[in-house]
């Protein structure tokens, strides 16, 4: 059965390889990102997730492979052949970073206006049209301001529009970064750990914002995230990396019980302690499922399945009490 992300992909990553000298950071990686879906790219630290982002957005030139972006109007862009500024301006790929990169000395609304400089420069004729007050520039500036106001409403920052961006709380700065990226009209939005450092309330607001972008706009979302409550709560599709190679690709329900994923996060070898892996699947699956569908507070937690040792009748040794 063909999956939705294989049937109508916005982004096709085919046999991507990135080498740094003798180090293979990404090895023969292939996956798709569907239109109007949230795809999560997860894996242990050092798995190569940010390197994939850097290849997609033009910061790195891949050693091998193809990165093809498909617009619904039939246009196709081979991202690996494009300069980084063209990836955003022409292919409409936007990203955020692990570390916040706002213009802290500028106001909140000015950060969103700067994101629309390509449109404003074109309206000015790439000369002094703004200084001369050309009608085309005035109309473009008004539309840019309206778009900024729209996204400030979406991220609940309209009341802080004239405040310096550096005065916002950490969570608000994260949301402002996403709003700034959306002001570039992206077809593919790449988010690098957007929930890092957020408290539960802020994570909930982030989930709501990402669902709004998915449901109300034409952007495909590709995110890197370590917060499994966010990943399992909003993702339609998950790709798991380990040491630069894909070890799982599927829905959240499929990925969360994949033995290869459990091994990668526990740090055990393929042949090492299979019993530990099986017990971890039993223990982790209900908790991850709860992130997708919260369990009512009054409901008793599910009873853990008996381990192999309990089935064989071997009780674990009791620790000696303190004398």
PDB file of N, CA and C in Angstrom, residues 286-287 290 295-304:
ATOM      1  N   UNK A 286       2.874   2.189  26.046  1.00  0.00           N
ATOM      2  CA  UNK A 286       1.721   2.875  26.634  1.00  0.00           C
ATOM      3  C   UNK A 286       1.988   4.346  26.928  1.00  0.00           C
ATOM      4  N   UNK A 287       3.208   4.670  27.358  1.00  0.00           N
ATOM      5  CA  UNK A 287       3.523   6.060  27.682  1.00  0.00           C
ATOM      6  C   UNK A 287       3.503   6.931  26.435  1.00  0.00           C
ATOM      7  N   UNK A 290       0.014   7.493  25.268  1.00  0.00           N
ATOM      8  CA  UNK A 290      -0.678   8.495  26.079  1.00  0.00           C
ATOM      9  C   UNK A 290      -0.443   9.900  25.566  1.00  0.00           C
ATOM     10  N   UNK A 295      -4.630   9.832  28.797  1.00  0.00           N
ATOM     11  CA  UNK A 295      -5.438   8.971  29.645  1.00  0.00           C
ATOM     12  C   UNK A 295      -6.101   9.803  30.729  1.00  0.00           C
ATOM     13  N   UNK A 296      -7.442   9.640  30.983  1.00  0.00           N
ATOM     14  CA  UNK A 296      -8.092  10.404  32.054  1.00  0.00           C
ATOM     15  C   UNK A 296      -7.412  10.176  33.391  1.00  0.00           C
ATOM     16  N   UNK A 297      -7.427  11.193  34.234  1.00  0.00           N
ATOM     17  CA  UNK A 297      -6.702  11.138  35.500  1.00  0.00           C
ATOM     18  C   UNK A 297      -7.231  10.031  36.399  1.00  0.00           C
ATOM     19  N   UNK A 298      -8.561   9.810  36.384  1.00  0.00           N
ATOM     20  CA  UNK A 298      -9.150   8.837  37.296  1.00  0.00           C
ATOM     21  C   UNK A 298      -8.949   7.402  36.814  1.00  0.00           C
ATOM     22  N   UNK A 299      -8.557   7.231  35.596  1.00  0.00           N
ATOM     23  CA  UNK A 299      -8.387   5.880  35.062  1.00  0.00           C
ATOM     24  C   UNK A 299      -7.095   5.256  35.574  1.00  0.00           C
ATOM     25  N   UNK A 300      -7.195   4.032  36.009  1.00  0.00           N
ATOM     26  CA  UNK A 300      -6.006   3.331  36.516  1.00  0.00           C
ATOM     27  C   UNK A 300      -5.035   3.088  35.383  1.00  0.00           C
ATOM     28  N   UNK A 301      -3.750   3.222  35.664  1.00  0.00           N
ATOM     29  CA  UNK A 301      -2.753   2.969  34.606  1.00  0.00           C
ATOM     30  C   UNK A 301      -2.765   1.514  34.189  1.00  0.00           C
ATOM     31  N   UNK A 302      -2.428   1.227  32.918  1.00  0.00           N
ATOM     32  CA  UNK A 302      -2.424  -0.170  32.453  1.00  0.00           C
ATOM     33  C   UNK A 302      -1.402  -1.004  33.207  1.00  0.00           C
ATOM     34  N   UNK A 303      -1.797  -2.243  33.499  1.00  0.00           N
ATOM     35  CA  UNK A 303      -0.884  -3.133  34.207  1.00  0.00           C
ATOM     36  C   UNK A 303       0.225  -3.579  33.273  1.00  0.00           C
ATOM     37  N   UNK A 304       1.469  -3.537  33.735  1.00  0.00           N
ATOM     38  CA  UNK A 304       2.584  -3.975  32.872  1.00  0.00           C
ATOM     39  C   UNK A 304       2.490  -5.462  32.587  1.00  0.00           C
TER      40      UNK A 304
END
